[in-house]
Short mmCIF file of C-alpha atoms and ligand atoms in Angstrom, two decimals:
data_model
loop_
_atom_site.label_atom_id
_atom_site.label_comp_id
_atom_site.label_asym_id
_atom_site.label_seq_id
_atom_site.Cartn_x
_atom_site.Cartn_y
_atom_site.Cartn_z
CA UNK A 1 -66.00 45.50 -7.82
CA UNK A 2 -65.70 43.75 -11.17
CA UNK A 3 -68.79 43.30 -13.33
CA UNK A 4 -67.52 40.36 -15.34
CA UNK A 5 -64.71 37.88 -14.67
CA UNK A 6 -63.23 35.44 -17.15
CA UNK A 7 -62.26 32.13 -15.55
CA UNK A 8 -59.26 30.70 -17.40
CA UNK A 9 -59.55 27.15 -16.13
CA UNK A 10 -61.70 24.02 -16.14
CA UNK A 11 -63.30 21.40 -13.90
CA UNK A 12 -64.00 21.74 -10.21
CA UNK A 13 -61.80 24.80 -9.70
CA UNK A 14 -63.50 26.72 -12.52
CA UNK A 15 -66.83 25.91 -10.86
CA UNK A 16 -65.44 26.94 -7.45
CA UNK A 17 -64.46 30.35 -8.85
CA UNK A 18 -67.78 30.71 -10.69
CA UNK A 19 -69.61 30.16 -7.39
CA UNK A 20 -67.67 32.92 -5.61
CA UNK A 21 -68.35 35.32 -8.51
CA UNK A 22 -72.05 34.50 -8.52
CA UNK A 23 -72.41 35.15 -4.81
CA UNK A 24 -70.81 38.56 -5.34
CA UNK A 25 -73.09 39.46 -8.25
CA UNK A 26 -70.25 39.19 -10.76
CA UNK A 27 -70.98 37.80 -14.24
CA UNK A 28 -68.76 34.94 -15.41
CA UNK A 29 -67.19 33.97 -18.71
CA UNK A 30 -66.21 30.31 -19.06
CA UNK A 31 -63.54 29.52 -21.61
CA UNK A 32 -63.29 25.87 -22.61
CA UNK A 33 -61.71 23.42 -25.01
CA UNK A 34 -63.88 21.41 -27.39
CA UNK A 35 -63.52 18.46 -24.95
CA UNK A 36 -65.21 20.50 -22.18
CA UNK A 37 -68.22 21.87 -24.10
CA UNK A 38 -70.61 19.95 -21.78
CA UNK A 39 -68.84 20.74 -18.52
CA UNK A 40 -70.84 21.92 -15.50
CA UNK A 41 -68.92 25.19 -15.15
CA UNK A 42 -69.60 25.94 -18.83
CA UNK A 43 -73.33 25.25 -18.38
CA UNK A 44 -73.54 27.58 -15.38
CA UNK A 45 -71.50 30.48 -16.79
CA UNK A 46 -73.17 33.63 -18.11
CA UNK A 47 -71.11 33.49 -21.29
CA UNK A 48 -68.90 30.86 -22.84
CA UNK A 49 -66.12 30.93 -25.41
CA UNK A 50 -64.54 27.87 -26.98
CA UNK A 51 -60.80 28.58 -27.09
CA UNK A 52 -59.41 25.55 -28.89
CA UNK A 53 -59.02 21.79 -29.24
CA UNK A 54 -58.50 19.36 -26.31
CA UNK A 55 -54.70 19.60 -25.85
CA UNK A 56 -54.11 22.22 -23.11
CA UNK A 57 -51.29 23.79 -25.12
CA UNK A 58 -53.86 24.85 -27.74
CA UNK A 59 -56.66 25.85 -25.34
CA UNK A 60 -56.12 26.41 -21.60
CA UNK A 61 -52.51 27.51 -22.20
CA UNK A 62 -53.35 29.54 -25.32
CA UNK A 63 -52.78 33.10 -24.08
CA UNK A 64 -53.88 34.79 -27.32
CA UNK A 65 -57.16 32.84 -27.38
CA UNK A 66 -57.88 33.66 -23.72
CA UNK A 67 -57.18 37.38 -24.20
CA UNK A 68 -59.38 37.40 -27.31
CA UNK A 69 -62.17 35.80 -25.31
CA UNK A 70 -61.76 38.46 -22.59
CA UNK A 71 -61.87 41.20 -25.21
CA UNK A 72 -64.95 40.01 -27.11
CA UNK A 73 -66.93 39.37 -23.91
CA UNK A 74 -65.85 42.64 -22.27
CA UNK A 75 -64.50 41.00 -19.13
CA UNK A 76 -62.83 43.25 -16.51
CA UNK A 77 -60.61 40.66 -14.94
CA UNK A 78 -59.16 37.17 -15.42
CA UNK A 79 -58.90 34.50 -12.73
CA UNK A 80 -56.31 31.88 -13.72
CA UNK A 81 -57.40 29.27 -11.15
CA UNK A 82 -54.58 26.79 -10.54
CA UNK A 83 -52.23 24.84 -12.78
CA UNK A 84 -52.22 25.94 -16.44
CA UNK A 85 -51.29 29.69 -16.48
CA UNK A 86 -51.72 30.44 -12.76
CA UNK A 87 -47.98 30.77 -12.10
CA UNK A 88 -46.91 32.13 -15.46
CA UNK A 89 -45.51 35.60 -14.69
CA UNK A 90 -45.58 36.54 -18.38
CA UNK A 91 -49.27 35.68 -18.58
CA UNK A 92 -50.01 37.86 -15.53
CA UNK A 93 -48.05 40.74 -17.09
CA UNK A 94 -49.70 40.30 -20.50
CA UNK A 95 -53.18 40.29 -18.94
CA UNK A 96 -52.41 43.62 -17.26
CA UNK A 97 -50.83 45.10 -20.40
CA UNK A 98 -54.09 44.39 -22.23
CA UNK A 99 -56.03 46.38 -19.65
CA UNK A 100 -57.54 43.48 -17.68
CA UNK A 101 -56.98 42.85 -13.98
CA UNK A 102 -55.06 39.68 -13.16
CA UNK A 103 -56.68 38.08 -10.11
CA UNK A 104 -53.50 37.00 -8.38
CA UNK A 105 -50.10 38.26 -7.22
CA UNK A 106 -47.89 40.75 -9.06
CA UNK A 107 -45.91 39.31 -11.99
CA UNK A 108 -42.71 40.17 -10.06
CA UNK A 109 -43.71 38.01 -7.09
CA UNK A 110 -44.77 35.14 -9.34
CA UNK A 111 -41.41 35.35 -11.14
CA UNK A 112 -39.42 35.58 -7.89
CA UNK A 113 -41.07 32.51 -6.36
CA UNK A 114 -40.91 30.59 -9.64
CA UNK A 115 -37.14 30.52 -9.33
CA UNK A 116 -36.63 28.23 -6.33
CA UNK A 117 -33.07 29.44 -5.62
CA UNK A 118 -34.17 33.09 -5.66
CA UNK A 119 -37.25 32.22 -3.56
CA UNK A 120 -35.10 30.52 -0.91
CA UNK A 121 -32.67 33.43 -0.87
CA UNK A 122 -35.59 35.87 -0.45
CA UNK A 123 -37.04 33.72 2.35
CA UNK A 124 -33.69 33.60 4.16
CA UNK A 125 -33.34 37.38 3.87
CA UNK A 126 -36.85 37.74 5.33
CA UNK A 127 -35.94 35.63 8.37
CA UNK A 128 -37.60 32.37 7.33
CA UNK A 129 -35.56 29.22 8.11
CA UNK A 130 -34.63 27.27 4.97
CA UNK A 131 -33.11 23.84 4.37
CA UNK A 132 -29.29 24.10 4.50
CA UNK A 133 -28.07 24.04 0.91
CA UNK A 134 -26.04 25.65 -1.83
CA UNK A 135 -26.43 29.43 -1.79
CA UNK A 136 -26.81 29.44 -5.56
CA UNK A 137 -27.22 27.00 -8.43
CA UNK A 138 -24.27 24.61 -8.89
CA UNK A 139 -22.87 24.68 -12.46
CA UNK A 140 -20.57 21.62 -12.19
CA UNK A 141 -19.30 18.79 -9.97
CA UNK A 142 -16.51 20.96 -8.47
CA UNK A 143 -19.02 23.60 -7.34
CA UNK A 144 -21.37 20.86 -6.10
CA UNK A 145 -18.64 19.18 -4.02
CA UNK A 146 -17.64 22.54 -2.55
CA UNK A 147 -21.26 23.16 -1.55
CA UNK A 148 -21.56 19.70 0.02
CA UNK A 149 -18.65 20.50 2.36
CA UNK A 150 -20.96 22.88 4.21
CA UNK A 151 -24.15 20.76 3.88
CA UNK A 152 -23.02 17.15 4.33
CA UNK A 153 -24.43 14.01 2.70
CA UNK A 154 -27.07 12.95 1.78
CA UNK A 155 -27.95 15.85 -0.52
CA UNK A 156 -30.93 16.37 -2.77
CA UNK A 157 -30.38 17.81 -6.26
CA UNK A 158 -33.30 20.04 -7.26
CA UNK A 159 -34.12 22.07 -10.37
CA UNK A 160 -34.06 25.87 -9.87
CA UNK A 161 -37.08 26.27 -12.15
CA UNK A 162 -38.69 23.10 -10.78
CA UNK A 163 -41.10 22.43 -8.00
CA UNK A 164 -43.45 19.58 -7.34
CA UNK A 165 -40.54 17.17 -7.05
CA UNK A 166 -39.99 16.29 -10.69
CA UNK A 167 -36.38 15.44 -11.51
CA UNK A 168 -35.13 15.50 -7.89
CA UNK A 169 -32.21 13.15 -7.12
CA UNK A 170 -30.68 11.99 -3.81
CA UNK A 171 -26.87 11.69 -3.71
CA UNK A 172 -25.44 9.81 -0.72
CA UNK A 173 -21.73 10.22 -1.55
CA UNK A 174 -19.30 11.96 -3.94
CA UNK A 175 -19.52 9.23 -6.58
CA UNK A 176 -23.32 9.45 -6.71
CA UNK A 177 -23.13 13.25 -6.84
CA UNK A 178 -20.75 13.15 -9.82
CA UNK A 179 -22.98 10.63 -11.62
CA UNK A 180 -26.37 12.24 -10.87
CA UNK A 181 -25.54 15.95 -11.30
CA UNK A 182 -25.36 15.93 -15.12
CA UNK A 183 -28.49 13.74 -15.32
CA UNK A 184 -30.39 16.17 -13.05
CA UNK A 185 -29.19 19.14 -15.14
CA UNK A 186 -30.30 17.42 -18.33
CA UNK A 187 -33.72 16.56 -16.89
CA UNK A 188 -34.17 20.09 -15.51
CA UNK A 189 -33.50 21.51 -18.97
CA UNK A 190 -36.00 19.19 -20.65
CA UNK A 191 -38.75 19.43 -17.97
CA UNK A 192 -38.53 23.12 -17.09
CA UNK A 193 -36.58 24.76 -19.95
CA UNK A 194 -33.78 25.71 -17.54
CA UNK A 195 -30.90 23.36 -16.69
CA UNK A 196 -29.90 25.06 -13.42
CA UNK A 197 -29.91 22.86 -10.32
CA UNK A 198 -29.13 23.48 -6.63
CA UNK A 199 -28.40 21.30 -3.62
CA UNK A 200 -30.10 20.85 -0.27
CA UNK A 201 -29.47 18.59 2.68
CA UNK A 202 -31.82 15.66 2.18
CA UNK A 203 -34.32 15.37 5.03
CA UNK A 204 -35.14 11.66 5.34
CA UNK A 205 -38.56 11.61 7.03
CA UNK A 206 -40.15 15.06 7.07
CA UNK A 207 -43.78 16.10 7.01
CA UNK A 208 -45.05 18.59 4.46
CA UNK A 209 -46.65 21.50 6.29
CA UNK A 210 -47.77 24.61 4.43
CA UNK A 211 -49.34 27.86 5.58
CA UNK A 212 -52.13 29.73 3.79
CA UNK A 213 -51.74 33.48 3.56
CA UNK A 214 -53.70 36.36 2.05
CA UNK A 215 -52.12 39.73 1.31
CA UNK A 216 -53.82 42.95 0.24
CA UNK A 217 -50.77 44.21 -1.68
CA UNK A 218 -50.42 47.17 0.68
CA UNK A 219 -48.56 45.37 3.45
CA UNK A 220 -51.67 43.88 5.07
CA UNK A 221 -51.24 40.12 5.57
CA UNK A 222 -53.28 37.50 7.39
CA UNK A 223 -52.77 33.75 7.66
CA UNK A 224 -55.39 31.01 7.89
CA UNK A 225 -53.26 28.44 9.68
CA UNK A 226 -51.39 25.48 8.27
CA UNK A 227 -52.27 22.42 6.23
CA UNK A 228 -50.56 19.06 6.59
CA UNK A 229 -50.09 17.68 3.08
CA UNK A 230 -47.80 14.76 3.89
CA UNK A 231 -50.19 12.13 2.52
CA UNK A 232 -49.09 11.90 -1.09
CA UNK A 233 -47.95 9.41 -3.69
CA UNK A 234 -45.82 10.12 -6.77
CA UNK A 235 -45.75 13.82 -5.74
CA UNK A 236 -49.56 13.96 -5.95
CA UNK A 237 -51.32 14.99 -2.76
CA UNK A 238 -54.03 12.53 -1.75
CA UNK A 239 -55.47 13.87 1.52
CA UNK A 240 -54.83 17.11 3.38
CA UNK A 241 -55.82 18.16 6.88
CA UNK A 242 -55.80 21.21 9.09
CA UNK A 243 -54.60 21.74 11.74
CA UNK A 244 -51.58 19.46 11.36
CA UNK A 245 -51.67 16.67 13.95
CA UNK A 246 -47.90 17.17 14.35
CA UNK A 247 -47.78 20.78 15.54
CA UNK A 248 -48.38 22.22 18.96
CA UNK A 249 -49.90 25.68 19.54
CA UNK A 250 -46.52 27.35 19.98
CA UNK A 251 -45.17 25.98 16.69
CA UNK A 252 -48.38 26.96 14.90
CA UNK A 253 -48.17 30.52 16.17
CA UNK A 254 -44.47 30.71 15.37
CA UNK A 255 -45.13 29.65 11.78
CA UNK A 256 -47.99 32.13 11.37
CA UNK A 257 -46.03 35.05 12.79
CA UNK A 258 -43.06 34.24 10.57
CA UNK A 259 -45.16 34.01 7.40
CA UNK A 260 -47.11 37.18 8.08
CA UNK A 261 -43.99 39.22 8.87
CA UNK A 262 -42.13 38.02 5.77
CA UNK A 263 -44.93 38.52 3.26
CA UNK A 264 -45.90 41.86 4.78
CA UNK A 265 -42.33 42.98 4.20
CA UNK A 266 -42.59 42.32 0.44
CA UNK A 267 -46.16 43.66 0.16
CA UNK A 268 -47.49 40.35 -1.13
CA UNK A 269 -50.89 40.50 -2.85
CA UNK A 270 -53.56 37.77 -3.18
CA UNK A 271 -53.55 34.18 -1.91
CA UNK A 272 -50.25 32.41 -1.41
CA UNK A 273 -48.83 29.40 0.35
CA UNK A 274 -45.47 28.93 2.03
CA UNK A 275 -44.35 25.29 1.93
CA UNK A 276 -42.21 23.85 4.70
CA UNK A 277 -40.67 20.53 5.55
CA UNK A 278 -41.12 19.78 9.24
CA UNK A 279 -38.82 17.31 10.97
CA UNK A 280 -37.76 16.86 14.61
CA UNK A 281 -39.54 20.03 15.72
CA UNK A 282 -37.93 22.25 13.05
CA UNK A 283 -39.44 24.03 10.03
CA UNK A 284 -37.55 24.47 6.79
CA UNK A 285 -38.98 26.61 3.99
CA UNK A 286 -38.76 24.91 0.57
CA UNK A 287 -41.04 26.78 -1.86
CA UNK A 288 -43.80 29.35 -2.15
CA UNK A 289 -46.86 28.83 -4.34
CA UNK A 290 -48.23 32.10 -5.69
CA UNK A 291 -51.70 30.77 -6.48
CA UNK A 292 -54.93 29.38 -5.13
CA UNK A 293 -54.32 25.73 -4.20
CA UNK A 294 -56.41 22.60 -4.68
CA UNK A 295 -56.54 22.10 -0.90
CA UNK A 296 -57.65 25.67 -0.07
CA UNK A 297 -61.16 24.55 1.09
CA UNK A 298 -59.91 23.00 4.36
CA UNK A 299 -58.54 26.40 5.39
CA UNK A 300 -61.91 27.93 4.45
CA UNK A 301 -63.76 25.39 6.59
CA UNK A 302 -61.82 26.16 9.79
CA UNK A 303 -61.65 29.94 9.23
CA UNK A 304 -65.03 30.67 7.63
CA UNK A 305 -63.18 32.83 5.09
CA UNK A 306 -63.97 32.40 1.38
CA UNK A 307 -60.47 32.55 -0.13
CA UNK A 308 -61.67 33.10 -3.71
CA UNK A 309 -63.94 35.95 -2.60
CA UNK A 310 -60.93 37.47 -0.84
CA UNK A 311 -58.87 37.13 -4.04
CA UNK A 312 -61.57 38.99 -5.95
CA UNK A 313 -61.84 41.76 -3.32
CA UNK A 314 -58.05 42.16 -3.14
CA UNK A 315 -57.73 42.33 -6.95
CA UNK A 316 -60.47 45.00 -6.99
CA UNK A 317 -58.43 47.05 -4.50
CA UNK A 318 -60.77 46.60 -1.53
CA UNK A 319 -58.73 46.69 1.70
CA UNK A 320 -59.11 43.93 4.35
CA UNK A 321 -62.11 44.55 6.57
CA UNK A 322 -60.58 42.48 9.40
CA UNK A 323 -57.24 41.66 11.00
CA UNK A 324 -55.44 38.59 12.23
CA UNK A 325 -57.06 38.78 15.66
CA UNK A 326 -60.48 38.57 13.94
CA UNK A 327 -59.53 35.25 12.30
CA UNK A 328 -60.72 32.38 14.47
CA UNK A 329 -59.60 28.91 13.43
CA UNK A 330 -62.27 26.44 14.57
CA UNK A 331 -62.30 22.67 14.60
CA UNK A 332 -60.70 20.32 12.13
CA UNK A 333 -61.01 19.83 8.36
CA UNK A 334 -59.90 17.10 5.95
CA UNK A 335 -59.94 17.02 2.17
CA UNK A 336 -59.91 13.78 0.16
CA UNK A 337 -58.88 14.18 -3.45
CA UNK A 338 -61.00 11.86 -5.56
CA UNK A 339 -59.43 11.01 -8.90
CA UNK A 340 -60.82 9.15 -11.91
CA UNK A 341 -58.25 6.41 -11.39
CA UNK A 342 -58.20 2.79 -10.38
CA UNK A 343 -57.68 2.80 -6.59
CA UNK A 344 -55.16 -0.06 -6.72
CA UNK A 345 -52.98 0.58 -9.78
CA UNK A 346 -53.77 4.31 -10.20
CA UNK A 347 -54.34 3.98 -13.93
CA UNK A 348 -56.54 6.79 -15.27
CA UNK A 349 -60.20 5.85 -15.77
CA UNK A 350 -61.87 8.42 -18.01
CA UNK A 351 -65.38 7.76 -19.35
CA UNK A 352 -69.06 8.30 -18.69
CA UNK A 353 -70.36 8.73 -15.14
CA UNK A 354 -73.46 6.61 -14.64
CA UNK A 355 -75.09 7.30 -11.31
CA UNK A 356 -73.82 10.18 -9.22
CA UNK A 357 -74.78 10.42 -5.56
CA UNK A 358 -72.63 12.83 -3.55
CA UNK A 359 -72.81 12.74 0.26
CA UNK A 360 -74.32 15.59 2.25
CA UNK A 361 -75.22 16.61 5.76
CA UNK A 362 -73.60 18.79 8.39
CA UNK A 363 -69.90 19.39 7.87
CA UNK A 364 -69.78 17.81 4.41
CA UNK A 365 -68.75 19.82 1.34
CA UNK A 366 -68.23 18.43 -2.15
CA UNK A 367 -66.30 20.56 -4.64
CA UNK A 368 -66.87 18.82 -7.96
CA UNK A 369 -68.11 19.53 -11.46
CA UNK A 370 -69.38 15.95 -11.88
CA UNK A 371 -72.98 15.08 -12.74
CA UNK A 372 -74.87 11.99 -13.81
CA UNK A 373 -74.07 11.37 -17.48
CA UNK A 374 -70.91 13.53 -17.54
CA UNK A 375 -68.08 12.15 -19.61
CA UNK A 376 -64.68 12.54 -17.90
CA UNK A 377 -62.30 13.49 -20.72
CA UNK A 378 -58.92 11.72 -20.96
CA UNK A 379 -56.87 14.86 -21.68
CA UNK A 380 -56.48 16.52 -18.30
CA UNK A 381 -55.67 15.98 -14.63
CA UNK A 382 -57.73 13.11 -13.23
CA UNK A 383 -59.01 15.02 -10.16
CA UNK A 384 -62.82 14.90 -10.39
CA UNK A 385 -64.00 15.69 -6.87
CA UNK A 386 -62.86 16.97 -3.51
CA UNK A 387 -64.66 15.69 -0.43
CA UNK A 388 -64.15 18.23 2.32
CA UNK A 389 -65.17 17.40 5.88
CA UNK A 390 -65.37 19.70 8.88
CA UNK A 391 -65.80 18.67 12.49
CA UNK A 392 -65.41 20.20 15.94
CA UNK A 393 -62.54 17.83 16.69
CA UNK A 394 -60.23 15.63 14.61
CA UNK A 395 -62.12 12.58 15.85
CA UNK A 396 -65.51 13.99 14.85
CA UNK A 397 -64.01 14.86 11.48
CA UNK A 398 -62.73 11.29 10.99
CA UNK A 399 -66.05 9.70 11.99
CA UNK A 400 -67.88 12.03 9.59
CA UNK A 401 -65.35 11.33 6.83
CA UNK A 402 -65.97 7.57 7.06
CA UNK A 403 -69.72 8.16 6.95
CA UNK A 404 -69.45 10.46 3.90
CA UNK A 405 -67.13 8.08 2.02
CA UNK A 406 -69.67 5.30 2.57
CA UNK A 407 -72.42 7.43 0.99
CA UNK A 408 -70.47 8.68 -2.02
CA UNK A 409 -71.38 6.85 -5.27
CA UNK A 410 -69.70 7.62 -8.58
CA UNK A 411 -70.77 4.98 -11.11
CA UNK A 412 -69.30 4.06 -14.48
CA UNK A 413 -65.68 4.99 -13.81
CA UNK A 414 -63.04 3.86 -11.31
CA UNK A 415 -62.25 6.38 -8.60
CA UNK A 416 -59.93 6.59 -5.62
CA UNK A 417 -62.85 6.49 -3.14
CA UNK A 418 -61.89 2.91 -2.09
CA UNK A 419 -58.34 4.11 -1.29
CA UNK A 420 -59.77 6.84 0.94
CA UNK A 421 -62.02 4.29 2.66
CA UNK A 422 -58.98 2.14 3.51
CA UNK A 423 -56.97 5.19 4.57
CA UNK A 424 -59.74 6.49 6.84
CA UNK A 425 -59.44 3.38 9.06
CA UNK A 426 -55.64 2.99 8.98
CA UNK A 427 -54.23 3.16 12.55
CA UNK A 428 -51.24 5.36 11.60
CA UNK A 429 -53.53 7.87 9.89
CA UNK A 430 -55.95 7.83 12.82
CA UNK A 431 -53.01 8.51 15.16
CA UNK A 432 -51.72 11.30 12.90
CA UNK A 433 -48.48 9.34 12.82
CA UNK A 434 -47.34 9.74 9.22
CA UNK A 435 -44.66 11.49 7.14
CA UNK A 436 -44.26 12.17 3.39
CA UNK A 437 -43.28 8.54 2.69
CA UNK A 438 -45.92 6.74 4.73
CA UNK A 439 -48.72 6.65 2.12
CA UNK A 440 -46.43 5.15 -0.56
CA UNK A 441 -45.63 2.33 1.89
CA UNK A 442 -49.31 1.93 2.80
CA UNK A 443 -50.26 1.57 -0.89
CA UNK A 444 -47.43 -0.94 -1.49
CA UNK A 445 -48.42 -2.97 1.59
CA UNK A 446 -52.02 -3.21 0.36
CA UNK A 447 -50.92 -5.03 -2.79
C1 MV4 B 501 -37.19 17.81 -0.08
C2 MV4 B 501 -37.29 16.55 0.55
C3 MV4 B 501 -36.32 16.19 1.45
N1 MV4 B 501 -35.27 17.03 1.69
N2 MV4 B 501 -36.15 18.61 0.22
C4 MV4 B 501 -40.78 17.25 -3.16
C5 MV4 B 501 -41.64 18.25 -3.82
C6 MV4 B 501 -40.97 19.55 -3.64
N3 MV4 B 501 -41.94 20.57 -3.44
C7 MV4 B 501 -40.05 19.37 -2.49
N4 MV4 B 501 -39.98 17.94 -2.24
C8 MV4 B 501 -39.14 17.44 -1.31
N5 MV4 B 501 -38.09 18.23 -0.96
C9 MV4 B 501 -35.23 18.22 1.08
N6 MV4 B 501 -34.20 19.02 1.33
C10 MV4 B 501 -38.37 15.74 0.22
C11 MV4 B 501 -39.30 16.18 -0.72
C12 MV4 B 501 -40.40 15.30 -0.98
C13 MV4 B 501 -41.72 15.66 -0.67
C14 MV4 B 501 -42.03 16.89 -0.11
C15 MV4 B 501 -43.34 17.21 0.19
C16 MV4 B 501 -44.35 16.29 -0.04
C17 MV4 B 501 -44.05 15.08 -0.57
C18 MV4 B 501 -42.75 14.74 -0.89
C19 MV4 B 501 -42.47 13.49 -1.45
C20 MV4 B 501 -41.20 13.16 -1.77
C21 MV4 B 501 -40.15 14.06 -1.55
#
């Protein structure tokens, strides 16, 4: 096992990784920008290195500074966390070239899944159903129209190097396609540094269902069930739950078997997530995330498996000590993402936290680096806490969630706790009757 791990991230996820290291007797190195000198994960780390000024480009994305920090502290391995460099194949390769272990998938798998067209093609080859679409990127309107002949309108134009929904465009007829294609190509080039786009049939009211997998890199794969991430606004997830209220046991098993077979075939290593759209009883693969995800704790709560610990063991070459039949998924879990934002207009609300009282009790977990007196910096993602609830049943989980949201006090800044309080009593949410558009409508209706 590693003796010392450098955590190349910040905030709650850096603290989450620190905790797993600590429990395994591994020393931690926190790297931080000048804006994060007083952060909780920095205070708790064994060693700290300031790697640059507040802008992420000069600190958390500064590969040379991170590698220097790993060198001077004598770290064995680097955990990239999520966001920042977590899905940068060149970073993963550079880490390894410098003699450190990258705690994550192989650079080849990161690169493959980073290209959405190649990822879909790989998925199709591995027997995973995908959304009907262009087999390749479409260079011009002629190629796009030819592709639409087989797909049918409406189509969605997506960036090959994209993900997360930025720059997507719906075309409902040939005129819209001709108008939107060059705009989408231009946006793809400016957002992602690659102007290639592809087409997919536009699913009007799907749910977003993803499956958590762990691979040992030697063909061993297990899954930890699915997560329903349909509750989102502006492509930001707001609340996730597992199991999905939309799936039956057969569908759940089908999805798990499919994911395990496919990723075993490619010898996938570390934690990964296959994202699907689910509509009218059918699954369609859209993307794979080759990283730890924000919502990973709900899978931990129902499985009892510490995903970050598994990532560390896998990266150290320790084979799985259990198999799929040993994984028991118990009860129900929900995560509420709490952001430093106004809960009505979603404007960021950085500043000093005055009064911090997190909830507790059975089945309540709070993943957060907040503390009384902490100053939320304005430079980064506004996620400041994750409230994770576990219950024997979905109903117990919901009752407990309402209780925990009532207890949670974060003073001095606006947070999205009030949004979660409204959501937790909304009839459609209680009934599990929602798709990827429902929350946007719910937020609009509340105004
Ligand atoms: C889609 C879609 C409908 N049809 N693809 C958005 C993020 C990216 N990961 C994929 N996304 C979508 N792809 C087809 N063919 C609708 C979305 C989508 C979405 C997906 C998951 C969660 C929230 C979403 C919000 C808007 C659109």
